[in-house]
C-alpha positions as semicolon CSV with decimal commas, in nm:
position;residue;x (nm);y (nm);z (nm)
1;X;4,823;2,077;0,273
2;X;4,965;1,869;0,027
3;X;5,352;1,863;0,084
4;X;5,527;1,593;0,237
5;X;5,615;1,612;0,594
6;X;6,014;1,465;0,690
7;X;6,098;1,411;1,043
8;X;6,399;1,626;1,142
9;X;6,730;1,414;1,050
10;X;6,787;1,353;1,405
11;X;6,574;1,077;1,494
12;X;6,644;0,872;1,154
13;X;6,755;0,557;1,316
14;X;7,180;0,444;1,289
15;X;7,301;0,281;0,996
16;X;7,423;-0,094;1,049
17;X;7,715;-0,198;0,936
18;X;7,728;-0,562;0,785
19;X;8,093;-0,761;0,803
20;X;8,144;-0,969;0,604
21;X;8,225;-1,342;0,602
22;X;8,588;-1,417;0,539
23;X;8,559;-1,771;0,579
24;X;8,286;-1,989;0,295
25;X;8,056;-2,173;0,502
26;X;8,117;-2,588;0,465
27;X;7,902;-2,767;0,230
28;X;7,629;-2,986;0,382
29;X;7,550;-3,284;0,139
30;X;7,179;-3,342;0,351
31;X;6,878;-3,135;0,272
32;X;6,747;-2,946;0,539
33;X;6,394;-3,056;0,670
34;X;6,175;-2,717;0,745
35;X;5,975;-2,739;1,043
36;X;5,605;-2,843;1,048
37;X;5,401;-2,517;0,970
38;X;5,249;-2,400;1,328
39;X;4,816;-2,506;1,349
40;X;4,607;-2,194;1,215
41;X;4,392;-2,027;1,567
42;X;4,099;-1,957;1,279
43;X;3,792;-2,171;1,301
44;X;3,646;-2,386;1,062
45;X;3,350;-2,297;0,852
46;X;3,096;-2,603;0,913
47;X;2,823;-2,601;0,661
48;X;2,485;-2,657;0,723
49;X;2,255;-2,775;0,483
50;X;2,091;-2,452;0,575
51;X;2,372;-2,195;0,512
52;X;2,457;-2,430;0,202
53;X;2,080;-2,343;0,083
54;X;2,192;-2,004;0,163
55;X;2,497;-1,989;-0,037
56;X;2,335;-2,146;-0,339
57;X;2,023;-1,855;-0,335
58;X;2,295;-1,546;-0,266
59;X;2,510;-1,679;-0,589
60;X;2,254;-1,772;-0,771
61;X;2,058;-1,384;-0,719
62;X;2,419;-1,230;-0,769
63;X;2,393;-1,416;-1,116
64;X;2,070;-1,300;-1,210
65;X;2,170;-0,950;-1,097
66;X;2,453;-0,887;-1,285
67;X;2,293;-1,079;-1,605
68;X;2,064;-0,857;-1,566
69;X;2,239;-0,567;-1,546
70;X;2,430;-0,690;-1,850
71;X;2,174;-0,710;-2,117
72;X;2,008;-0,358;-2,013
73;X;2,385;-0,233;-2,080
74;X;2,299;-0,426;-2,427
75;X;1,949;-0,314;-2,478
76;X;2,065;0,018;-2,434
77;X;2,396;0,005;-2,690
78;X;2,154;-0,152;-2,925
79;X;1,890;0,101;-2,919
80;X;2,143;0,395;-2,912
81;X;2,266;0,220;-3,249
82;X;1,908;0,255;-3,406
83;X;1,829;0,624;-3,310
84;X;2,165;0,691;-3,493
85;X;2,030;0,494;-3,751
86;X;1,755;0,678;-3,814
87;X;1,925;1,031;-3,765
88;X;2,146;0,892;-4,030
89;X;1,883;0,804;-4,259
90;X;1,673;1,123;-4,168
91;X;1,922;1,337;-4,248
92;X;2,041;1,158;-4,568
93;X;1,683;1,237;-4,685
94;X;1,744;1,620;-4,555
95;X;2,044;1,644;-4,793
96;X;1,885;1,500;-5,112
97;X;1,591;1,693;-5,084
98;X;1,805;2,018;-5,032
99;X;2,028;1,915;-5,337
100;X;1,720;1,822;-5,583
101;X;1,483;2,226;-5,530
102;X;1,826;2,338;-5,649
C-alpha cells in the first residue's frame, strides 16, 4: 500500500542532447525593453459602502474572537498556576507535619 509505484523504463521519455555554442554571442550595448505585461481576465472587486460595512463587522468579530479565545488560553494557564500553588503549599504542610509527630 505504501511503496512507490515506477512506470516500466520503457516509456521514460528520450534524453536531449544540448550542443553547444562554439561561437560567443556579440555584445549589444542597448538594454532590452520587455514587453508590456498582457491585461489580467480577473474582475475588479468594486466596494460598496455595504460590503465595506461588511468587511469592517467580519474583521472586527474575527478580532473579538480570537481575543477572546486568547485570554481564556490565559485564564486557564493562570489558574492551572494557582492549583499548583496550592498543591505545593498543601503538601509542604503534609511534610512538616509528618517530620514534627516524629
Amino acid at each position: 500500500m505504501f511503496t512507490p509505484k515506477y512506470p516500466p523504463n520503457d516509456t521514460a521519455p528520450a534524453p536531449t542532447v544540448i550542443q553547444p555554442q562554439t561561437a560567443p554571442a556579440p555584445a549589444q550595448s542597448h538594454v532590452p525593453v520587455a514587453p508590456p505585461a498582457p491585461a489580467s481576465n480577473r474582475p475588479t472587486i468594486q466596494l460598496t459602502p455595504g460590503s465595506t460595512l461588511a468587511l469592517v463587522a467580519g474583521g472586527g468579530a474575527v478580532v473579538l474572537v480570537v481575543g477572546t479565545v486568547l485570554v481564556s488560553m490565559l485564564l486557564a494557564v493562570a489558574v492551572t498556576g494557582v492549583s499548583v500553588a496550592v498543591v505545593a503549599i498543601v503538601l509542604r504542610l503534609f511534610v512538616k507535619d509528618l517530620h514534627r509527630e516524629r
